[in-house]
Tab-separated table of C-alpha atoms and ligand atoms in Angstrom:
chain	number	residue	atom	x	y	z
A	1	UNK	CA	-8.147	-11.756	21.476
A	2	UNK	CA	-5.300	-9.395	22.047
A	3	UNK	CA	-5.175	-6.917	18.888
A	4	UNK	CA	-1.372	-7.243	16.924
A	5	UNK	CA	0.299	-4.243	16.203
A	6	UNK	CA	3.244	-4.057	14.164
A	7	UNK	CA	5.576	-0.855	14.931
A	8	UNK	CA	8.523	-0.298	12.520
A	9	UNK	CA	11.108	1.897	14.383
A	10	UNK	CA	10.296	-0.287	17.455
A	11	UNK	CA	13.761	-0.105	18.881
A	12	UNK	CA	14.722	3.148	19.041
A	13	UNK	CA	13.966	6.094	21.244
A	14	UNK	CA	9.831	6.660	20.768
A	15	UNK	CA	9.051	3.378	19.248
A	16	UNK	CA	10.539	1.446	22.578
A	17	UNK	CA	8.818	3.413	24.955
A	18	UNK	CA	5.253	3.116	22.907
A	19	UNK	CA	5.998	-0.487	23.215
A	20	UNK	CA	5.860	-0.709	26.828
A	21	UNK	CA	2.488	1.640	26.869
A	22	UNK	CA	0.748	-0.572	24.005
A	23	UNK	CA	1.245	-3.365	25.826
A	24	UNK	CA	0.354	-2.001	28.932
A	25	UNK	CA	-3.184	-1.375	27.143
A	26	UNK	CA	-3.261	-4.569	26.140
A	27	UNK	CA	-1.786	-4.619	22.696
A	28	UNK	CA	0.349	-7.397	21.220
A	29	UNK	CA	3.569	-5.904	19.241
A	30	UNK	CA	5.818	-6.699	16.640
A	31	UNK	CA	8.839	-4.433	16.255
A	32	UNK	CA	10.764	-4.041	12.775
A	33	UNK	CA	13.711	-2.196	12.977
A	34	UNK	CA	17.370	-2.646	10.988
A	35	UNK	CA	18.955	-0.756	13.921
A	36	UNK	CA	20.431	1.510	12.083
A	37	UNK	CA	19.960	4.038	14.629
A	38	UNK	CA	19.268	1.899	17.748
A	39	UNK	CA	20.597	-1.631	19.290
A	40	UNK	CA	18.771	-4.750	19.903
A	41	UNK	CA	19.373	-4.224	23.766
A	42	UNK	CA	16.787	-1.900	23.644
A	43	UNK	CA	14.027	-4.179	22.875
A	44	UNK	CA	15.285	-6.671	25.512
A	45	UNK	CA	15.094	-4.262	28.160
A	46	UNK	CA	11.222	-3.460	27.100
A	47	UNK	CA	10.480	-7.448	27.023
A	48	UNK	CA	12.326	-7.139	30.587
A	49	UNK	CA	10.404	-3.842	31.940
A	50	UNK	CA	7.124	-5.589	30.551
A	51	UNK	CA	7.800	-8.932	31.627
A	52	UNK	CA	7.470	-10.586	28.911
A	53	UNK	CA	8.817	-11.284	25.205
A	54	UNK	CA	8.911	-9.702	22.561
A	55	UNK	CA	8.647	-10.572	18.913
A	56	UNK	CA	11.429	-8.804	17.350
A	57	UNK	CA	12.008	-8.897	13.589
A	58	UNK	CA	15.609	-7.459	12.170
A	59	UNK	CA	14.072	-5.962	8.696
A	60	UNK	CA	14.641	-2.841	6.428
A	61	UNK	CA	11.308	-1.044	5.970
A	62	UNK	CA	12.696	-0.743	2.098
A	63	UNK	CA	12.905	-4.611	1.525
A	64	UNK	CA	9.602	-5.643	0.447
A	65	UNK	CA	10.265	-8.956	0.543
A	66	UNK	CA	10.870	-9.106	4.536
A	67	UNK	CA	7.369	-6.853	4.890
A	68	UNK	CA	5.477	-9.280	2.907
A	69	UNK	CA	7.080	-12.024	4.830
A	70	UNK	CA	6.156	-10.540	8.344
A	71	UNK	CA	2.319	-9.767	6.546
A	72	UNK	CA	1.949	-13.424	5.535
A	73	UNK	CA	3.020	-14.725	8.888
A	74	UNK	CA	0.718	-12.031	11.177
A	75	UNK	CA	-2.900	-10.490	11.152
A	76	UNK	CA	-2.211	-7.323	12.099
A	77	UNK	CA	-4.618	-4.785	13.459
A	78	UNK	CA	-2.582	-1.562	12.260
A	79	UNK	CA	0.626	-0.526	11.967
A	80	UNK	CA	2.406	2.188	13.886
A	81	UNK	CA	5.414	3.982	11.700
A	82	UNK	CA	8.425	5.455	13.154
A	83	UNK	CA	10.746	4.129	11.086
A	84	UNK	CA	12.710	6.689	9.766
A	85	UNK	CA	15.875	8.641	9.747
A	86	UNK	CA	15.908	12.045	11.678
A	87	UNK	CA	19.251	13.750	11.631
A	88	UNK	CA	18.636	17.624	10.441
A	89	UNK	CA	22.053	17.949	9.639
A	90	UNK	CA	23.030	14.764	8.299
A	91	UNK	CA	19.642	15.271	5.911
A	92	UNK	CA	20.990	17.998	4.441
A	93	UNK	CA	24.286	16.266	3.647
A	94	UNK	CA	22.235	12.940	2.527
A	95	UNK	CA	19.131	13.996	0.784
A	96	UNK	CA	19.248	10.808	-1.353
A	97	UNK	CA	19.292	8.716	2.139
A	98	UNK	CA	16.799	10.731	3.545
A	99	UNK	CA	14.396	10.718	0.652
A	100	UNK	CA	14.905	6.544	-0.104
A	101	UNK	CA	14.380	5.771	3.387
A	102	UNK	CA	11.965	8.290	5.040
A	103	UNK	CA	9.577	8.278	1.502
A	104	UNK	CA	10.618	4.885	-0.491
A	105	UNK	CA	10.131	3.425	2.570
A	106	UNK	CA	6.932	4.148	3.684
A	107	UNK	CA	5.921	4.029	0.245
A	108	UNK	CA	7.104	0.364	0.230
A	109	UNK	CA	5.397	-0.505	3.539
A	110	UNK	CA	2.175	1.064	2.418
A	111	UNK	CA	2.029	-0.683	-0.822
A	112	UNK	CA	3.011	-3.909	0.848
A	113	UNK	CA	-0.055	-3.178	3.514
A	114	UNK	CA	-2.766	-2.584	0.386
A	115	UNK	CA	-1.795	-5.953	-1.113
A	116	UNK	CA	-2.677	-7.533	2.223
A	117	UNK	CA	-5.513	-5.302	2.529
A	118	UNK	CA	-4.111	-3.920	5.992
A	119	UNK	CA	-5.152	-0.209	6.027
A	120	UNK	CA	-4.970	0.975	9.924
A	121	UNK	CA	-1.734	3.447	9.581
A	122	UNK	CA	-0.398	5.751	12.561
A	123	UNK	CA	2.708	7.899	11.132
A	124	UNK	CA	5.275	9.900	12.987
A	125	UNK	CA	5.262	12.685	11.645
A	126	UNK	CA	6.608	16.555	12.923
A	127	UNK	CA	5.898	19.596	14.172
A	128	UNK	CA	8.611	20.559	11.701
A	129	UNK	CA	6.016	20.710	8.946
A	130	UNK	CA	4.721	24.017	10.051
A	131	UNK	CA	8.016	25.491	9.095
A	132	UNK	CA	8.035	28.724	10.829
A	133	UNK	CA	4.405	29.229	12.115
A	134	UNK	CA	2.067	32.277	11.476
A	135	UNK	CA	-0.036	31.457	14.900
A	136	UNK	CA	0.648	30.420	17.673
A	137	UNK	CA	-0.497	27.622	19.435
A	138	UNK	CA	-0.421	25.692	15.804
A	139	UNK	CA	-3.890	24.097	14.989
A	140	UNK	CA	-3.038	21.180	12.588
A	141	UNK	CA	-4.923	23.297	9.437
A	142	UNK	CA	-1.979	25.332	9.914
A	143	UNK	CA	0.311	26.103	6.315
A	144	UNK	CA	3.118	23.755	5.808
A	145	UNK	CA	6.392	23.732	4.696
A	146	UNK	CA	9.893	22.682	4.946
A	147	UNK	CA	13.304	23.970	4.659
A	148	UNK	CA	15.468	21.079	5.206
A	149	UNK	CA	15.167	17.266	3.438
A	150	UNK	CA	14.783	15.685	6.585
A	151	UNK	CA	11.288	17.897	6.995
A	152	UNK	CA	10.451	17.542	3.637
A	153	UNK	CA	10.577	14.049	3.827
A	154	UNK	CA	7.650	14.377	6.609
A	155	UNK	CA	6.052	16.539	4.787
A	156	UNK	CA	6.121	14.271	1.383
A	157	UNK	CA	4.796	11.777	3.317
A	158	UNK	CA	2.407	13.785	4.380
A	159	UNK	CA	0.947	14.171	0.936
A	160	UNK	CA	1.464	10.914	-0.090
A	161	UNK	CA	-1.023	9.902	2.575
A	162	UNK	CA	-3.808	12.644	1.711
A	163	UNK	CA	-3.583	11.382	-1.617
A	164	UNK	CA	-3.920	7.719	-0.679
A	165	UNK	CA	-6.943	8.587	1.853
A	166	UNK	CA	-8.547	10.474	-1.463
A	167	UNK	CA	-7.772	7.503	-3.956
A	168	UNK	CA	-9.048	4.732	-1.325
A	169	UNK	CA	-11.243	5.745	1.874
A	170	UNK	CA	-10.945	2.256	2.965
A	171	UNK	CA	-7.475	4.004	4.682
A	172	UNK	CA	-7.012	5.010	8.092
A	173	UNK	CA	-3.672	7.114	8.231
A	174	UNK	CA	-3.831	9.220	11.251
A	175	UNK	CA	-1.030	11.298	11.489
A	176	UNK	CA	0.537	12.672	14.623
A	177	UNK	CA	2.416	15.648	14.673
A	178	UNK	CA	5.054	15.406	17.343
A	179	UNK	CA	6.547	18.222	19.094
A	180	UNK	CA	9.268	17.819	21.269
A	181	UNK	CA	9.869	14.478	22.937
A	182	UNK	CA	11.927	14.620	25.590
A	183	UNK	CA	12.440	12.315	28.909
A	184	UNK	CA	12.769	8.692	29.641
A	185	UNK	CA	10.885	5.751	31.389
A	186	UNK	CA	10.453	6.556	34.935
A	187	UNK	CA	11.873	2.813	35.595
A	188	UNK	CA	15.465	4.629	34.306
A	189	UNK	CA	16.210	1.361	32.234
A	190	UNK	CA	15.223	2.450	28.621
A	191	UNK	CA	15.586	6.259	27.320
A	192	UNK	CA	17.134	8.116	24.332
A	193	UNK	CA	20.467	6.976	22.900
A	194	UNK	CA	21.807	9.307	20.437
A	195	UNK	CA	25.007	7.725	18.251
A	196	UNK	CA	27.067	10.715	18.500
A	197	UNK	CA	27.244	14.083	19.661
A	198	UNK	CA	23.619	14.919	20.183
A	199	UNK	CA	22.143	17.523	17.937
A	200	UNK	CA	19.088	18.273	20.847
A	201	UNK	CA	18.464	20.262	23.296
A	202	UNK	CA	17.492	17.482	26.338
A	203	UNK	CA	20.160	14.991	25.081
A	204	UNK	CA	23.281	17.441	24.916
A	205	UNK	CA	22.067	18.853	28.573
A	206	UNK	CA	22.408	15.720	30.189
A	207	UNK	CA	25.508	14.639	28.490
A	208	UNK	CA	27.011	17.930	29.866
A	209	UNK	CA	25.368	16.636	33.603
A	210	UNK	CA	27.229	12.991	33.667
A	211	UNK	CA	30.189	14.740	32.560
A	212	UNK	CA	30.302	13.335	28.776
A	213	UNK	CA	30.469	17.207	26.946
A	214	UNK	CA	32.035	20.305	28.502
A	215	UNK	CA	29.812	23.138	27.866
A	216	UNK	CA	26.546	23.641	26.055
A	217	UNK	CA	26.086	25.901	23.674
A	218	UNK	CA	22.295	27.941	23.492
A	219	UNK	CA	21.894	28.963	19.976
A	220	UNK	CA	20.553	32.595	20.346
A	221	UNK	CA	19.816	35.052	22.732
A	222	UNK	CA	17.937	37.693	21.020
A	223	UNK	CA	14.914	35.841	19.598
A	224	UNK	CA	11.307	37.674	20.143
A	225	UNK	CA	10.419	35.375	23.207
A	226	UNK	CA	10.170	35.244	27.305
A	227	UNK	CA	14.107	35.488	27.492
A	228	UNK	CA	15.278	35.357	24.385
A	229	UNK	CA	16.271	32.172	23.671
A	230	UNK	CA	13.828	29.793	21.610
A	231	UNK	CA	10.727	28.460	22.988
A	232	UNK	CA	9.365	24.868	22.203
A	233	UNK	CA	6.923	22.173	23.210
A	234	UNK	CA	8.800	19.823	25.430
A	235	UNK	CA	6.459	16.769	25.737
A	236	UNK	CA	7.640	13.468	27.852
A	237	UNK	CA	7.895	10.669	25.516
A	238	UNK	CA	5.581	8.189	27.837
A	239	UNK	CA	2.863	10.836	27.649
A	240	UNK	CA	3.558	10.606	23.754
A	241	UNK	CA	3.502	6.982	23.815
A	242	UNK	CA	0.201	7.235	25.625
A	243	UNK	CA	-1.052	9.472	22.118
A	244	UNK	CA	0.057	6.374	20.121
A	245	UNK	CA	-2.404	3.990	22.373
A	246	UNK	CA	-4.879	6.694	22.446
A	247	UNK	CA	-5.100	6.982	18.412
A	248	UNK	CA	-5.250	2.648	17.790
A	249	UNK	CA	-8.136	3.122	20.837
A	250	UNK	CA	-10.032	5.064	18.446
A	251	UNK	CA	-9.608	3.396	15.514
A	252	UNK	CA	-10.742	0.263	17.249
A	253	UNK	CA	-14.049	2.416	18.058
A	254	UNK	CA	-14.104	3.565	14.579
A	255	UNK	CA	-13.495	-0.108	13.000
A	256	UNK	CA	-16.648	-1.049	14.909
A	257	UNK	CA	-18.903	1.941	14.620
A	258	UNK	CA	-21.750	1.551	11.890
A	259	UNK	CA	-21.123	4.736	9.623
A	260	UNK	CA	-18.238	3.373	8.459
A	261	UNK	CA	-15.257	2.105	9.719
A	262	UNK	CA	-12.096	4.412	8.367
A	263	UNK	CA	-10.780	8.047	9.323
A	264	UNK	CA	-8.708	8.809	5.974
A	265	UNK	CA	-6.163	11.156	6.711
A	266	UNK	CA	-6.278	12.507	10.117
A	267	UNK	CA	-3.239	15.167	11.109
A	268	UNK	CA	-3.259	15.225	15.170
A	269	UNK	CA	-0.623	17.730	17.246
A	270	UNK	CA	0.619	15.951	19.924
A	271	UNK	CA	2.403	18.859	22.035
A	272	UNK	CA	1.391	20.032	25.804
A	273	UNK	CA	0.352	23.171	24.293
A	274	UNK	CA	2.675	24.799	26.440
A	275	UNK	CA	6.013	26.378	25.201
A	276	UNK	CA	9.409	26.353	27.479
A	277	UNK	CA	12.113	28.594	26.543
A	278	UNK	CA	15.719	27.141	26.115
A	279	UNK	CA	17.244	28.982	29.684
A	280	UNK	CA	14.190	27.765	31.474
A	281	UNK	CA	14.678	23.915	30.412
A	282	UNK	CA	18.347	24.082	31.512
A	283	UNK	CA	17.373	26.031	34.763
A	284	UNK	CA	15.060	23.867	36.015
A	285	UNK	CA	17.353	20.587	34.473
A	286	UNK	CA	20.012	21.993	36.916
A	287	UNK	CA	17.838	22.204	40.120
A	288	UNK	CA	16.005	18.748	39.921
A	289	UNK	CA	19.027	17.306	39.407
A	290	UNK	CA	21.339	19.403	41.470
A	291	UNK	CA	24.284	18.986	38.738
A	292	UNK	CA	25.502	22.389	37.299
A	293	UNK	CA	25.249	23.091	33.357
A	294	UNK	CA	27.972	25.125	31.881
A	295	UNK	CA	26.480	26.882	28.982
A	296	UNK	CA	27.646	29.803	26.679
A	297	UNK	CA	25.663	31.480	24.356
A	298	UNK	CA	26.325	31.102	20.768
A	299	UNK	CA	24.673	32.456	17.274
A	300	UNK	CA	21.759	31.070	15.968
A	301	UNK	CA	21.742	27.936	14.308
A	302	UNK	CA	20.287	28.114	10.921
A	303	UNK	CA	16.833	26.673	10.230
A	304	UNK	CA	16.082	27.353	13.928
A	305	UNK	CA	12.588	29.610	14.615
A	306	UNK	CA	11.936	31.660	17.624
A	307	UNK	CA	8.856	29.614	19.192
A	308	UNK	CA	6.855	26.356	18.026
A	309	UNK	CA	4.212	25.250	20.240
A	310	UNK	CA	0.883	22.883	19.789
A	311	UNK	CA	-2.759	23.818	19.953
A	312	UNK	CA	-3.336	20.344	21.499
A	313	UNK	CA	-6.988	20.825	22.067
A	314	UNK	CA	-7.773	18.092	18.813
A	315	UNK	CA	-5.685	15.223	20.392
A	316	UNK	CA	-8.257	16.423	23.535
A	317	UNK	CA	-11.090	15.783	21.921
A	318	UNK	CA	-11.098	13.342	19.415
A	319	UNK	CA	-8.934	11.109	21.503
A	320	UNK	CA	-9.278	11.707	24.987
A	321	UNK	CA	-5.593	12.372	25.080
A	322	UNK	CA	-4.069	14.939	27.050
A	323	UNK	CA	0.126	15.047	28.070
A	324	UNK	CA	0.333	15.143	32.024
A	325	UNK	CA	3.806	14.730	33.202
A	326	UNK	CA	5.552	17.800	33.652
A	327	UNK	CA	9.015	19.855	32.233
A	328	UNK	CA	9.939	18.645	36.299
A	329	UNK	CA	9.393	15.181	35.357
A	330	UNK	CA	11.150	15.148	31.947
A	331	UNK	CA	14.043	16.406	33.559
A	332	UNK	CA	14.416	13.913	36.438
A	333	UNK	CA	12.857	11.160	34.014
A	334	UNK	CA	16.015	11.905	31.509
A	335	UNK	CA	18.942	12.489	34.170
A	336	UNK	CA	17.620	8.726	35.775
A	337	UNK	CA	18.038	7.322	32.772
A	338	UNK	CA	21.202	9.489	31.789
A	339	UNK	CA	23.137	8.689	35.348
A	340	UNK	CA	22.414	4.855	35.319
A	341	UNK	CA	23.233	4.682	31.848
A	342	UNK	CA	25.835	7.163	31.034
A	343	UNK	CA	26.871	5.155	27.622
A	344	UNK	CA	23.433	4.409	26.571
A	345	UNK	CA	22.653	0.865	25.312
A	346	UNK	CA	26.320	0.213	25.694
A	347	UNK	CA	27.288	-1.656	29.084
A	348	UNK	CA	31.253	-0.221	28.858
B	401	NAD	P1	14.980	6.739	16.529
B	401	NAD	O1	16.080	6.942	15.544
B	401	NAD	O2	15.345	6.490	17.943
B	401	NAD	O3	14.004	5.577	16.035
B	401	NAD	C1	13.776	5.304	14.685
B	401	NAD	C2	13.996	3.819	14.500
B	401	NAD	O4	13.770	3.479	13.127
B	401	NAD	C3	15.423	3.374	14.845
B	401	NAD	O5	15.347	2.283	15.729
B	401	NAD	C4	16.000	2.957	13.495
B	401	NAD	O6	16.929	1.891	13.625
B	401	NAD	C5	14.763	2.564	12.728
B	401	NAD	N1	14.882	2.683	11.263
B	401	NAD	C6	15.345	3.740	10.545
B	401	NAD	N2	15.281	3.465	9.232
B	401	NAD	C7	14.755	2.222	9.119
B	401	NAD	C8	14.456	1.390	8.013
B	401	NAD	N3	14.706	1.773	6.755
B	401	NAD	N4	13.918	0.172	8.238
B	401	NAD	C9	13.675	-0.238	9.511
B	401	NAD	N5	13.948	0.495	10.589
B	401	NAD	C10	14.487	1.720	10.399
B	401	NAD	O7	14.022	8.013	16.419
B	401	NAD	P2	12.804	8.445	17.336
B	401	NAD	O8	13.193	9.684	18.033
B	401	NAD	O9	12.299	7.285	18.113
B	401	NAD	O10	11.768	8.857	16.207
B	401	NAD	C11	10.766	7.968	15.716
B	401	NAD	C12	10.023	8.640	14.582
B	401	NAD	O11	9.466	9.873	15.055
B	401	NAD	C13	10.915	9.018	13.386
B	401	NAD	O12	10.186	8.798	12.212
B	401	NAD	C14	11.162	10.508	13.589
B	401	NAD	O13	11.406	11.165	12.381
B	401	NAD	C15	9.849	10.946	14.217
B	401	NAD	N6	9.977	12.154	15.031
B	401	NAD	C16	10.899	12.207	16.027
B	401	NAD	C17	11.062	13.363	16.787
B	401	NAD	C18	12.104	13.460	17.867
B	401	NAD	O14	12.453	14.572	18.268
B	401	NAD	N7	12.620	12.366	18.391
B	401	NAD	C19	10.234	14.475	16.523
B	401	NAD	C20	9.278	14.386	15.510
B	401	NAD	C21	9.153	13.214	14.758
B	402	UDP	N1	19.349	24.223	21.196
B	402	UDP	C1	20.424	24.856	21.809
B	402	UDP	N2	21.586	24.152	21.948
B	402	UDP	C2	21.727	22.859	21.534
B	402	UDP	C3	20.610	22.224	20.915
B	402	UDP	C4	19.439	22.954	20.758
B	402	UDP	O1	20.349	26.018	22.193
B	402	UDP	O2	22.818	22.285	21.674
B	402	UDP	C5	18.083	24.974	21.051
B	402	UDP	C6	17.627	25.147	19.617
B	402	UDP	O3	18.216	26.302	19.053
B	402	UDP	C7	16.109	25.259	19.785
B	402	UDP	C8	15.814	24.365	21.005
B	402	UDP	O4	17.061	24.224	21.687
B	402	UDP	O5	15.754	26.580	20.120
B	402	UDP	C9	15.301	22.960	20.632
B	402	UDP	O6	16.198	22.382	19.704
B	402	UDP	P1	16.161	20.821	19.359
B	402	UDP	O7	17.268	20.544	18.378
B	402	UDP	O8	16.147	20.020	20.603
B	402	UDP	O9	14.735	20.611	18.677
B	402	UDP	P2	14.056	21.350	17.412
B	402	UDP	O10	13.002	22.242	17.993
B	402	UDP	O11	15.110	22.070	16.652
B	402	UDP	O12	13.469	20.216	16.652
């Protein structure tokens, strides 16, 4: 019997392409999403890349009404969360949105998984909760802290889960720190979608490549690293999806080992453990894709830190997970997807 996974967040950017990899290892899915950030022709190209349906469920993580509907109706084997809102900006502008749907939310889905005794959790959580690091690579014991709402949020979370793993060890809530997902399905059919003017890196370069934005500006030239502009942990999103199949793997090998079948909380990096700087991404975006990248350098941007990049050696271990595909690969991956679809989801 195929193992059911329900994965809130299942229609937009990381959740879609984790779809394709869980069922590619054999899972079942269910995907919850309210699309507030992504569109419903996202899941149908998944059910079309994968060949075959998918059970989609139109549902606010916040209603608990629809979760204990979708509970009652499927046995689920865990639950994978990326549900969540993840605009810096906007975060700062909307704390209250932030906070009710980032925190309430899970709060509401975990609460709705005790009463039906459903206690596999995998959460999305950030790289951004090491604030601005003290060592580099970041081991997950790292200190943590935030400095916008958005962060906080993950970082809430975060304790809300250590707490719940303390109160109950029945709980599984691994925990994977993402760093930067970048890239697209190799098929070019499903990729990342951003509503408006993208606020990342990989996003705004492409838009500049198919001719949507003029110019991009690189926020800083006189940070402490290779070149001065900031360094980060570029990891392809199907390598990142793989992580997501890679943790459920091991709690099925937990759930039927004899000392006991939960992890409590378990805080994973998933990063390459490699950090790009800013010039070199657009560099090598430019010659893999032969398009030319205006760019102009401009202040910092607040918040921003000089360099963020994973240890990665716990994913390696305890999982068996590594990230393989290359910054060459994210870059063609993304332009594919970016040139076929230069409006996204949207067919005009
Ligand atoms: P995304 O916006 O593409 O996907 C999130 C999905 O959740 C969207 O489809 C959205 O419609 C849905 N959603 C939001 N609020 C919801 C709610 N209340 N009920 C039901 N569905 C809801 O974002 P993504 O890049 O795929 O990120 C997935 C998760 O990973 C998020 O939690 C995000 O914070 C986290 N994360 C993302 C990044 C990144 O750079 N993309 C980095 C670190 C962590
Ligand atoms: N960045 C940039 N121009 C942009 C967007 C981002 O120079 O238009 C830089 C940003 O300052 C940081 C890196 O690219 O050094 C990655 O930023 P992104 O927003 O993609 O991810 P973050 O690491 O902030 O989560």
């Amino acid at each position: 019997m195929k193992h059911k996974i329900l994965v809130t967040g299942g229609a937009g950017y990381i959740g879609s392409h984790t779809c394709i990899a869980l069922h590619q290892a054999g899972y079942e899915v269910v995907v919850f999403d309210n699309l507030s950030n992504s569109s419903a022709e996202a899941v149908n190209r998944v059910s079309q890349l994968i060949d075959a349906p998918i059970e989609f469920i139109k549902g606010d993580i916040r209603d608990r009404k629809a979760l204990q509907k979708v509970f009652s109706e499927h046995e689920f084997f865990g639950v994978i969360h990326f549900a969540g809102l993840k605009a810096v900006g906007e975060s700062v502008a909307k704390p209250l949105l932030y906070y009710d749907n980032n925190v309430s939310g899970t709060i509401t889905l975990l609460d709705v998984m005790s009463e039906f005794s459903m206690k596999r959790f995998v959460f999305s959580s950030s790289a951004t909760v090491y604030g601005d690091p003290e060592t580099l690579p970041i081991p997950e014991n790292a200190p943590r802290s935030a400095t916008n709402p958005y962060g906080q949020s993950k970082l809430t979370v975060e304790c809300v889960l250590e707490d719940l793993a303390v109160a109950d060890n029945d709980w599984s809530l691994v925990t994977l720190r993402y760093f930067n997902p970048v890239g697209a399905h190799s098929s070019g059919i499903i990729g990342e979608d951003p509503n408006d003017i993208p606020n990342n890196l990989m996003p705004f370069i492409s838009q500049v490549a198919v001719g949507k934005l003029e110019k991009l500006s690189i926020f800083g030239k006189d940070y402490a690293t290779i070149d001065g502009t900031g360094v980060r942990d570029f990891i392809h999103v199907t390598d990142l999806a793989l992580g997501h199949v890679a943790a459920l793997d091991y709690l099925k090998e937990q759930s039927g080992s004899k000392e006991g079948h939960s992890v409590g909380f378990l805080p994973i990096n998933l990063g390459t453990g490699k950090g790009t700087s800013v010039l070199e991404l657009v560099d090598t975006f430019a010659k893999v894709t032969e398009q030319d990248i205006p760019y102009q350098f401009a202040k910092r941007r607040a918040g921003d830190i000089a360099s963020c990049y994973a240890s990665a050696d716990k994913a390696k271990t305890l999982l068996g997970w590594e990230a393989k595909l290359s910054i060459i690969d994210m870059c063609t991956d993304t332009w594919r997807w970016q040139s076929r679809n230069p409006n996204g989801y949207n067919a005009s």
